[in-house]
Amino acid sequence: MLTQAPKGTKDVIPSESYKWHFIEDIVREKTALCGYKEVRTPVFEHTELFLRSVGDTTDVVQKEMYTFQDKGDRSITLKPEGTAGAVRAFIEHGLFNEALPLKMYYLTPVFRYERPQNGRLREHHQFGVEAFGGSEPTLDAEIIMLGLDVLNSCGLKALELNINSIGCPACRKSYNDALVAYFEDKKADLCELCLDRLGRNPMRILDCKVPSCGEIGKNAPVILDYICDDCKAHFQGLQSALTAAGNAFQINPRIVRGLDYYTKTVFEIIAQQKDGQNITVCGGGRYDKLVEQIGGKPTCGAGFGMGLERILMLLEERGIDIPDKQQMEVFIVVGASAAEHEAGLVLATKMRASGIAAECEHNQRSFKAQFKYADKLGVKYCVIIGERELSCGKYQLKNMQDGTQQELSADEILQQIKE
Ligand SMILES: [Zn+2]
Ligand SMILES: [Zn+2]
């Protein structure tokens, strides 16, 4: 147990972290181009924040949260998603007083107590964006395109964009009535949680993960038939903006997203897995009432989240190569004495100061063993410092690709490598 990470968690070991950097670099580049700046919020928040935002009838809150009492007897929850904390920070720091729309992105671990199946971890990592104070559907379209751009730039093509509108509180009422009427005579087949949801928030039955609930939900009325004129116009506007910017999409009236805060736009970017199954790699939407709901000045907003592990899984499945930019260039082979080791360290330091990635020997290995190690590192050059080299002040520079060797001073070696 001591040497095993908790169930549902995964280490990123040093030889794999370049894959994460690859995605994170793309995230930082693409978000900056759209005006997003990074926000970092705590890993845990007051539980109440998630009850109010994500919603107390959602699967996330009812089944999946890591909640505990801290020593001050406060109820604390490890964040199950990224939006609530960002909204809390937006309010707490008075960011509504800044120029709007205010755009922020995050890279964060999120925690959900789930059965660890393919791609579902208890701690996973999300990239997400939030844009506060922009009401027009062009913002929704811009956000969606940012999501697509990041995924495409990672190498994921053939993605499908599904969009829907889930209306506003004004039109939600008549839709909820329709849902209640539909589910009324099917109560016997609903799970216990959904029976409760029927009275409090019937839309949440539609994303219940219990198979029997999912089956009944398939034929339920869809919200698109109930949305008000304002929501309709906004949804039309989104489609028009997406088309104007050259994006293909599908309207999928079954998307509701498993979080309560969405209004109007919801969307999912779908990828096909090797086994033919569809998987959502990015999901988001608009949340015009959320800031107000948490206690801030009414401010509309929209955003998305995407799971980094899923992106990595798909890249691997599709055999897409991720470049490892971190490459050792030089290894300095030294003789057994302290003086030779120190000369190695001094030369390595000099190289690093001029931007060359260099390693020197820190053991008492034979020359042969050191060259073997250099091969493992995949370096382009080795420098050899033995007793003779030390006394004459010139070292051997060996080109590992063609095997040629030259006797040069430290400065000449630096010159040569930099060329
Ligand atoms: Zn509406
Ligand atoms: Zn259910």
Short mmCIF file of C-alpha atoms and ligand atoms in Angstrom, two decimals:
data_model
loop_
_atom_site.label_atom_id
_atom_site.label_comp_id
_atom_site.label_asym_id
_atom_site.label_seq_id
_atom_site.Cartn_x
_atom_site.Cartn_y
_atom_site.Cartn_z
CA MET A 1 0.00 0.00 0.00
CA LEU A 2 2.87 2.33 0.87
CA THR A 3 4.32 2.01 -2.62
CA GLN A 4 1.08 2.29 -4.55
CA ALA A 5 -0.69 5.53 -5.46
CA PRO A 6 -4.33 5.71 -4.27
CA LYS A 7 -6.88 4.08 -6.58
CA GLY A 8 -7.93 6.31 -9.43
CA THR A 9 -4.81 8.48 -9.37
CA LYS A 10 -1.84 8.42 -11.70
CA ASP A 11 1.69 9.71 -11.43
CA VAL A 12 3.27 11.61 -14.27
CA ILE A 13 6.79 10.22 -14.23
CA PRO A 14 9.77 12.32 -15.45
CA SER A 15 10.10 10.49 -18.76
CA GLU A 16 6.43 11.21 -19.58
CA SER A 17 6.03 14.80 -18.47
CA TYR A 18 7.04 16.22 -21.85
CA LYS A 19 3.66 15.03 -23.15
CA TRP A 20 1.91 17.23 -20.60
CA HIS A 21 4.15 20.17 -21.42
CA PHE A 22 3.28 19.70 -25.07
CA ILE A 23 -0.43 20.20 -24.37
CA GLU A 24 0.14 22.92 -21.78
CA ASP A 25 2.32 24.89 -24.21
CA ILE A 26 -0.44 24.78 -26.81
CA VAL A 27 -2.98 25.83 -24.16
CA ARG A 28 -0.90 28.86 -23.16
CA GLU A 29 -0.23 29.87 -26.74
CA LYS A 30 -3.81 29.58 -27.97
CA THR A 31 -5.49 31.15 -24.93
CA ALA A 32 -3.11 34.13 -25.10
CA LEU A 33 -4.09 34.72 -28.72
CA CYS A 34 -7.72 35.09 -27.56
CA GLY A 35 -6.90 37.31 -24.57
CA TYR A 36 -7.11 34.78 -21.73
CA LYS A 37 -4.90 35.02 -18.66
CA GLU A 38 -4.29 32.26 -16.18
CA VAL A 39 -6.21 32.01 -12.90
CA ARG A 40 -5.05 29.72 -10.08
CA THR A 41 -7.59 28.92 -7.42
CA PRO A 42 -7.25 26.56 -4.45
CA VAL A 43 -7.65 22.82 -4.84
CA PHE A 44 -10.39 22.90 -2.19
CA GLU A 45 -13.32 25.26 -1.58
CA HIS A 46 -16.22 25.51 0.84
CA THR A 47 -18.64 22.72 -0.02
CA GLU A 48 -21.48 25.22 -0.21
CA LEU A 49 -19.93 26.76 -3.34
CA PHE A 50 -20.45 23.56 -5.31
CA LEU A 51 -23.93 22.95 -3.92
CA ARG A 52 -24.96 26.39 -5.14
CA SER A 53 -23.23 26.31 -8.53
CA VAL A 54 -22.93 22.74 -9.76
CA GLY A 55 -26.28 22.02 -8.08
CA ASP A 56 -27.38 19.74 -5.28
CA THR A 57 -29.37 17.40 -7.54
CA THR A 58 -26.49 16.63 -9.91
CA ASP A 59 -24.62 13.33 -10.01
CA VAL A 60 -21.41 15.26 -9.37
CA VAL A 61 -22.62 16.67 -6.06
CA GLN A 62 -24.75 13.74 -4.95
CA LYS A 63 -22.33 10.93 -5.77
CA GLU A 64 -18.88 12.06 -6.73
CA MET A 65 -17.53 14.79 -4.45
CA TYR A 66 -14.62 14.44 -2.07
CA THR A 67 -16.11 16.22 0.93
CA PHE A 68 -14.79 16.27 4.47
CA GLN A 69 -14.91 18.27 7.71
CA ASP A 70 -11.63 20.06 8.42
CA LYS A 71 -10.26 20.53 11.93
CA GLY A 72 -12.16 23.83 12.25
CA ASP A 73 -15.36 21.87 11.54
CA ARG A 74 -15.89 23.49 8.14
CA SER A 75 -17.23 21.40 5.28
CA ILE A 76 -14.55 21.39 2.60
CA THR A 77 -14.65 19.83 -0.88
CA LEU A 78 -11.86 19.07 -3.34
CA LYS A 79 -12.91 20.83 -6.52
CA PRO A 80 -14.88 18.52 -8.80
CA GLU A 81 -14.72 21.01 -11.70
CA GLY A 82 -13.01 24.29 -12.49
CA THR A 83 -15.74 26.85 -13.06
CA ALA A 84 -17.08 27.36 -9.53
CA GLY A 85 -13.70 28.38 -8.10
CA ALA A 86 -13.06 30.74 -11.02
CA VAL A 87 -16.45 32.40 -10.50
CA ARG A 88 -15.83 32.70 -6.76
CA ALA A 89 -12.48 34.39 -7.47
CA PHE A 90 -14.12 36.69 -10.04
CA ILE A 91 -16.53 37.90 -7.37
CA GLU A 92 -14.11 37.97 -4.44
CA HIS A 93 -11.56 40.13 -6.27
CA GLY A 94 -14.14 42.48 -7.78
CA LEU A 95 -13.07 41.54 -11.30
CA PHE A 96 -16.43 42.73 -12.64
CA ASN A 97 -14.94 46.24 -12.24
CA GLU A 98 -12.31 45.47 -14.86
CA ALA A 99 -12.76 45.76 -18.61
CA LEU A 100 -15.26 43.13 -19.74
CA PRO A 101 -15.31 40.56 -21.09
CA LEU A 102 -12.78 39.32 -18.60
CA LYS A 103 -11.17 36.12 -19.81
CA MET A 104 -9.36 33.56 -17.69
CA TYR A 105 -8.07 30.04 -18.21
CA TYR A 106 -6.94 27.38 -15.79
CA LEU A 107 -5.00 24.14 -15.71
CA THR A 108 -6.02 22.28 -12.59
CA PRO A 109 -6.49 18.89 -11.02
CA VAL A 110 -10.14 18.01 -10.35
CA PHE A 111 -11.45 15.32 -8.05
CA ARG A 112 -14.40 13.01 -8.49
CA TYR A 113 -15.11 9.81 -6.68
CA GLU A 114 -15.78 7.60 -9.68
CA ARG A 115 -15.39 3.96 -10.49
CA PRO A 116 -12.02 4.03 -12.23
CA GLN A 117 -12.84 2.81 -15.71
CA ASN A 118 -11.22 3.68 -19.01
CA GLY A 119 -10.24 7.34 -18.93
CA ARG A 120 -12.04 8.05 -15.66
CA LEU A 121 -9.73 8.86 -12.82
CA ARG A 122 -10.55 10.12 -9.34
CA GLU A 123 -7.98 12.83 -9.80
CA HIS A 124 -7.75 14.09 -13.33
CA HIS A 125 -6.54 17.29 -14.91
CA GLN A 126 -8.50 19.89 -16.73
CA PHE A 127 -7.84 22.80 -18.97
CA GLY A 128 -10.71 25.25 -18.98
CA VAL A 129 -11.60 28.81 -19.92
CA GLU A 130 -14.15 31.26 -18.52
CA ALA A 131 -15.17 34.54 -20.16
CA PHE A 132 -17.22 36.88 -17.98
CA GLY A 133 -19.37 39.73 -19.24
CA GLY A 134 -20.00 38.95 -22.90
CA SER A 135 -23.59 38.28 -23.92
CA GLU A 136 -23.51 37.88 -27.70
CA PRO A 137 -23.40 34.42 -29.27
CA THR A 138 -20.17 35.36 -31.04
CA LEU A 139 -18.49 34.85 -27.65
CA ASP A 140 -19.94 31.33 -27.40
CA ALA A 141 -18.66 30.63 -30.91
CA GLU A 142 -15.22 32.06 -30.11
CA ILE A 143 -14.96 29.83 -27.04
CA ILE A 144 -15.99 26.74 -28.98
CA MET A 145 -13.44 27.52 -31.68
CA LEU A 146 -10.73 27.96 -29.08
CA GLY A 147 -11.52 24.48 -27.79
CA LEU A 148 -11.36 23.06 -31.30
CA ASP A 149 -8.15 24.94 -32.06
CA VAL A 150 -6.39 23.56 -28.98
CA LEU A 151 -7.48 20.00 -29.77
CA ASN A 152 -6.55 20.30 -33.44
CA SER A 153 -3.17 21.76 -32.56
CA CYS A 154 -2.53 18.77 -30.29
CA GLY A 155 -3.03 16.64 -33.39
CA LEU A 156 -6.62 15.53 -32.80
CA LYS A 157 -8.57 15.81 -36.04
CA ALA A 158 -11.93 14.40 -37.11
CA LEU A 159 -13.71 15.87 -34.13
CA GLU A 160 -17.43 16.41 -34.05
CA LEU A 161 -19.01 19.52 -32.58
CA ASN A 162 -22.43 19.10 -31.00
CA ILE A 163 -24.39 22.11 -29.82
CA ASN A 164 -27.69 22.67 -28.06
CA SER A 165 -29.56 25.30 -26.11
CA ILE A 166 -30.99 24.47 -22.71
CA GLY A 167 -32.80 27.78 -22.38
CA CYS A 168 -33.06 30.17 -19.48
CA PRO A 169 -35.06 30.12 -16.22
CA ALA A 170 -37.99 31.68 -18.10
CA CYS A 171 -38.35 28.82 -20.56
CA ARG A 172 -37.06 26.09 -18.25
CA LYS A 173 -40.35 26.17 -16.34
CA SER A 174 -42.53 24.91 -19.17
CA TYR A 175 -39.90 22.35 -20.10
CA ASN A 176 -39.76 21.05 -16.53
CA ASP A 177 -43.55 20.68 -16.59
CA ALA A 178 -43.27 18.65 -19.78
CA LEU A 179 -40.60 16.44 -18.23
CA VAL A 180 -42.63 15.84 -15.09
CA ALA A 181 -45.62 14.88 -17.22
CA TYR A 182 -43.45 12.50 -19.26
CA PHE A 183 -41.78 10.79 -16.30
CA GLU A 184 -44.94 10.66 -14.14
CA ASP A 185 -46.08 7.20 -15.31
CA LYS A 186 -42.51 5.85 -15.54
CA LYS A 187 -41.65 6.50 -11.89
CA ALA A 188 -41.39 2.81 -11.11
CA ASP A 189 -38.28 2.51 -13.31
CA LEU A 190 -36.44 5.55 -11.98
CA CYS A 191 -33.63 5.25 -9.45
CA GLU A 192 -34.12 6.71 -5.99
CA LEU A 193 -32.13 9.87 -6.72
CA CYS A 194 -34.15 10.51 -9.87
CA LEU A 195 -37.42 10.14 -7.98
CA ASP A 196 -36.23 13.04 -5.84
CA ARG A 197 -35.01 14.94 -8.91
CA LEU A 198 -38.45 14.59 -10.49
CA GLY A 199 -39.83 16.95 -7.87
CA ARG A 200 -36.85 19.31 -7.63
CA ASN A 201 -34.98 19.39 -10.93
CA PRO A 202 -36.32 16.91 -13.49
CA MET A 203 -33.74 17.85 -16.15
CA ARG A 204 -31.06 16.10 -14.09
CA ILE A 205 -32.78 12.75 -14.72
CA LEU A 206 -31.53 13.10 -18.31
CA ASP A 207 -27.88 12.72 -17.33
CA CYS A 208 -28.31 10.10 -14.63
CA LYS A 209 -25.72 7.36 -15.15
CA VAL A 210 -28.02 4.56 -13.96
CA PRO A 211 -28.76 2.59 -17.18
CA SER A 212 -32.53 2.24 -16.59
CA CYS A 213 -32.89 6.00 -16.10
CA GLY A 214 -30.87 6.63 -19.26
CA GLU A 215 -33.11 4.27 -21.20
CA ILE A 216 -36.33 6.05 -20.17
CA GLY A 217 -34.75 9.45 -20.76
CA LYS A 218 -34.08 8.64 -24.42
CA ASN A 219 -37.64 9.45 -25.47
CA ALA A 220 -38.20 12.38 -23.13
CA PRO A 221 -39.24 15.75 -24.58
CA VAL A 222 -36.30 17.91 -25.72
CA ILE A 223 -35.81 21.45 -24.49
CA LEU A 224 -35.34 22.93 -27.97
CA ASP A 225 -39.11 22.58 -28.42
CA TYR A 226 -39.71 24.73 -25.34
CA ILE A 227 -37.15 27.54 -25.41
CA CYS A 228 -38.36 31.17 -25.42
CA ASP A 229 -37.87 33.66 -28.26
CA ASP A 230 -34.84 35.24 -26.63
CA CYS A 231 -33.11 31.88 -26.23
CA LYS A 232 -34.14 30.87 -29.75
CA ALA A 233 -32.60 34.02 -31.21
CA HIS A 234 -29.40 33.44 -29.25
CA PHE A 235 -29.18 29.86 -30.47
CA GLN A 236 -29.76 31.01 -34.05
CA GLY A 237 -27.03 33.58 -33.54
CA LEU A 238 -24.61 30.89 -32.35
CA GLN A 239 -25.27 28.74 -35.41
CA SER A 240 -24.86 31.72 -37.69
CA ALA A 241 -21.58 32.76 -36.03
CA LEU A 242 -20.17 29.23 -36.19
CA THR A 243 -21.09 28.97 -39.86
CA ALA A 244 -19.67 32.41 -40.65
CA ALA A 245 -16.35 31.33 -39.13
CA GLY A 246 -16.33 28.09 -41.13
CA ASN A 247 -17.26 25.51 -38.49
CA ALA A 248 -19.30 22.40 -39.09
CA PHE A 249 -21.60 21.39 -36.24
CA GLN A 250 -24.54 19.24 -35.34
CA ILE A 251 -27.49 20.24 -33.26
CA ASN A 252 -27.91 17.58 -30.60
CA PRO A 253 -31.02 18.30 -28.54
CA ARG A 254 -30.04 15.53 -26.07
CA ILE A 255 -27.04 17.39 -24.65
CA VAL A 256 -27.85 18.81 -21.22
CA ARG A 257 -24.43 18.65 -19.46
CA GLY A 258 -24.32 17.35 -15.90
CA LEU A 259 -24.01 20.72 -14.16
CA ASP A 260 -26.84 23.01 -13.12
CA TYR A 261 -25.32 26.37 -13.97
CA TYR A 262 -25.71 26.31 -17.73
CA THR A 263 -28.17 28.55 -19.56
CA LYS A 264 -28.72 28.83 -23.32
CA THR A 265 -25.66 27.38 -25.10
CA VAL A 266 -24.27 23.97 -24.22
CA PHE A 267 -21.81 22.10 -26.41
CA GLU A 268 -19.63 19.04 -26.59
CA ILE A 269 -16.66 18.22 -28.77
CA ILE A 270 -16.69 14.52 -29.49
CA ALA A 271 -13.90 12.21 -30.63
CA GLN A 272 -14.15 8.62 -31.75
CA GLN A 273 -12.09 6.09 -29.81
CA LYS A 274 -10.34 3.13 -31.38
CA ASP A 275 -13.15 0.82 -30.28
CA GLY A 276 -15.65 3.00 -32.16
CA GLN A 277 -17.12 4.51 -29.00
CA ASN A 278 -17.61 8.27 -28.87
CA ILE A 279 -15.97 10.19 -26.08
CA THR A 280 -16.49 13.82 -25.04
CA VAL A 281 -13.13 15.62 -24.96
CA CYS A 282 -14.45 19.11 -24.31
CA GLY A 283 -17.73 20.32 -22.85
CA GLY A 284 -19.04 23.70 -21.89
CA GLY A 285 -21.58 26.40 -22.40
CA ARG A 286 -23.03 29.66 -21.20
CA TYR A 287 -23.88 30.43 -17.55
CA ASP A 288 -25.64 33.80 -17.47
CA LYS A 289 -27.07 33.37 -13.93
CA LEU A 290 -24.12 31.76 -12.18
CA VAL A 291 -22.27 34.83 -10.91
CA GLU A 292 -25.51 36.16 -9.43
CA GLN A 293 -26.36 32.74 -7.98
CA ILE A 294 -23.10 32.68 -6.04
CA GLY A 295 -23.65 36.21 -4.74
CA GLY A 296 -22.03 38.51 -7.29
CA LYS A 297 -23.34 41.31 -9.47
CA PRO A 298 -25.37 39.82 -12.35
CA THR A 299 -22.75 39.04 -15.01
CA CYS A 300 -23.18 36.70 -17.93
CA GLY A 301 -20.45 34.30 -18.92
CA ALA A 302 -19.43 31.21 -20.83
CA GLY A 303 -16.65 28.65 -20.78
CA PHE A 304 -15.56 25.07 -21.21
CA GLY A 305 -13.47 22.35 -19.62
CA MET A 306 -11.45 19.57 -21.20
CA GLY A 307 -9.72 16.60 -19.64
CA LEU A 308 -6.00 16.37 -20.37
CA GLU A 309 -5.82 12.62 -19.71
CA ARG A 310 -8.43 12.03 -22.40
CA ILE A 311 -6.47 14.05 -24.92
CA LEU A 312 -3.32 12.07 -24.10
CA MET A 313 -5.22 8.79 -24.35
CA LEU A 314 -6.58 9.71 -27.79
CA LEU A 315 -3.17 10.85 -29.03
CA GLU A 316 -1.71 7.54 -27.97
CA GLU A 317 -4.57 5.55 -29.51
CA ARG A 318 -4.14 7.37 -32.77
CA GLY A 319 -0.38 6.91 -32.77
CA ILE A 320 0.28 10.64 -32.82
CA ASP A 321 3.87 11.36 -31.89
CA ILE A 322 4.54 14.04 -29.29
CA PRO A 323 7.89 15.76 -29.66
CA ASP A 324 10.17 15.61 -26.61
CA LYS A 325 11.93 18.95 -26.70
CA GLN A 326 14.04 18.28 -23.64
CA GLN A 327 17.14 16.61 -25.06
CA MET A 328 20.55 16.27 -23.40
CA GLU A 329 23.23 17.50 -25.80
CA VAL A 330 26.55 16.71 -24.13
CA PHE A 331 27.90 14.17 -21.67
CA ILE A 332 31.27 14.77 -20.06
CA VAL A 333 33.24 11.57 -19.49
CA VAL A 334 35.86 11.84 -16.74
CA GLY A 335 38.62 9.77 -15.11
CA ALA A 336 38.53 8.55 -11.55
CA SER A 337 40.21 11.41 -9.66
CA ALA A 338 38.42 14.24 -7.85
CA ALA A 339 40.27 16.76 -10.07
CA GLU A 340 38.87 15.17 -13.24
CA HIS A 341 35.35 15.08 -11.76
CA GLU A 342 35.63 18.74 -10.78
CA ALA A 343 36.90 19.71 -14.24
CA GLY A 344 33.83 17.93 -15.62
CA LEU A 345 31.53 19.90 -13.36
CA VAL A 346 33.23 23.20 -14.25
CA LEU A 347 32.90 22.53 -17.98
CA ALA A 348 29.27 21.42 -17.63
CA THR A 349 28.49 24.63 -15.71
CA LYS A 350 30.11 26.69 -18.46
CA MET A 351 28.04 24.92 -21.10
CA ARG A 352 24.79 25.35 -19.19
CA ALA A 353 25.55 29.06 -18.79
CA SER A 354 25.61 29.37 -22.56
CA GLY A 355 22.42 27.41 -23.01
CA ILE A 356 23.78 23.96 -23.78
CA ALA A 357 22.19 21.03 -21.94
CA ALA A 358 25.10 19.13 -20.43
CA GLU A 359 25.61 16.29 -17.95
CA CYS A 360 28.81 15.25 -16.24
CA GLU A 361 29.80 12.04 -14.46
CA HIS A 362 28.94 11.81 -10.74
CA ASN A 363 30.06 8.22 -10.17
CA GLN A 364 33.18 6.12 -10.42
CA ARG A 365 32.21 4.33 -13.61
CA SER A 366 34.66 3.08 -16.20
CA PHE A 367 35.01 5.00 -19.47
CA LYS A 368 33.13 2.18 -21.16
CA ALA A 369 30.23 2.40 -18.70
CA GLN A 370 30.13 6.18 -19.05
CA PHE A 371 29.90 5.94 -22.85
CA LYS A 372 27.10 3.44 -22.47
CA TYR A 373 25.27 5.92 -20.26
CA ALA A 374 25.90 8.69 -22.82
CA ASP A 375 24.27 6.47 -25.45
CA LYS A 376 21.23 6.09 -23.22
CA LEU A 377 21.00 9.86 -22.90
CA GLY A 378 21.17 10.10 -26.68
CA VAL A 379 23.68 12.97 -26.62
CA LYS A 380 25.24 14.37 -29.77
CA TYR A 381 28.65 14.92 -28.15
CA CYS A 382 30.85 13.53 -25.43
CA VAL A 383 33.75 15.40 -23.93
CA ILE A 384 36.53 13.29 -22.43
CA ILE A 385 38.59 14.58 -19.52
CA GLY A 386 41.38 12.27 -18.37
CA GLU A 387 44.64 12.93 -16.57
CA ARG A 388 46.45 13.85 -19.81
CA GLU A 389 43.70 16.27 -20.89
CA LEU A 390 43.69 17.85 -17.48
CA SER A 391 47.41 18.59 -17.58
CA CYS A 392 47.45 20.05 -21.11
CA GLY A 393 44.17 21.97 -20.74
CA LYS A 394 42.70 20.53 -23.96
CA TYR A 395 39.84 18.05 -23.97
CA GLN A 396 38.68 15.43 -26.43
CA LEU A 397 35.39 16.28 -28.15
CA LYS A 398 33.76 13.21 -29.62
CA ASN A 399 30.94 13.54 -32.14
CA MET A 400 28.66 10.62 -31.27
CA GLN A 401 26.99 10.58 -34.67
CA ASP A 402 30.06 10.13 -36.90
CA GLY A 403 32.57 8.99 -34.25
CA THR A 404 35.13 11.71 -35.10
CA GLN A 405 37.26 13.12 -32.29
CA GLN A 406 39.06 16.47 -31.90
CA GLU A 407 41.38 17.89 -29.24
CA LEU A 408 40.12 21.36 -28.28
CA SER A 409 40.16 23.93 -25.49
CA ALA A 410 36.98 24.47 -23.45
CA ASP A 411 36.14 27.63 -25.40
CA GLU A 412 36.68 25.93 -28.74
CA ILE A 413 34.40 23.10 -27.64
CA LEU A 414 31.65 25.55 -26.77
CA GLN A 415 32.07 27.23 -30.15
CA GLN A 416 31.92 23.92 -31.98
CA ILE A 417 28.78 22.70 -30.19
CA LYS A 418 26.95 25.97 -30.68
CA GLU A 419 27.49 25.86 -34.45
ZN ZN B 1 -35.32 31.32 -22.47
ZN ZN B 2 -31.47 7.92 -11.99
#
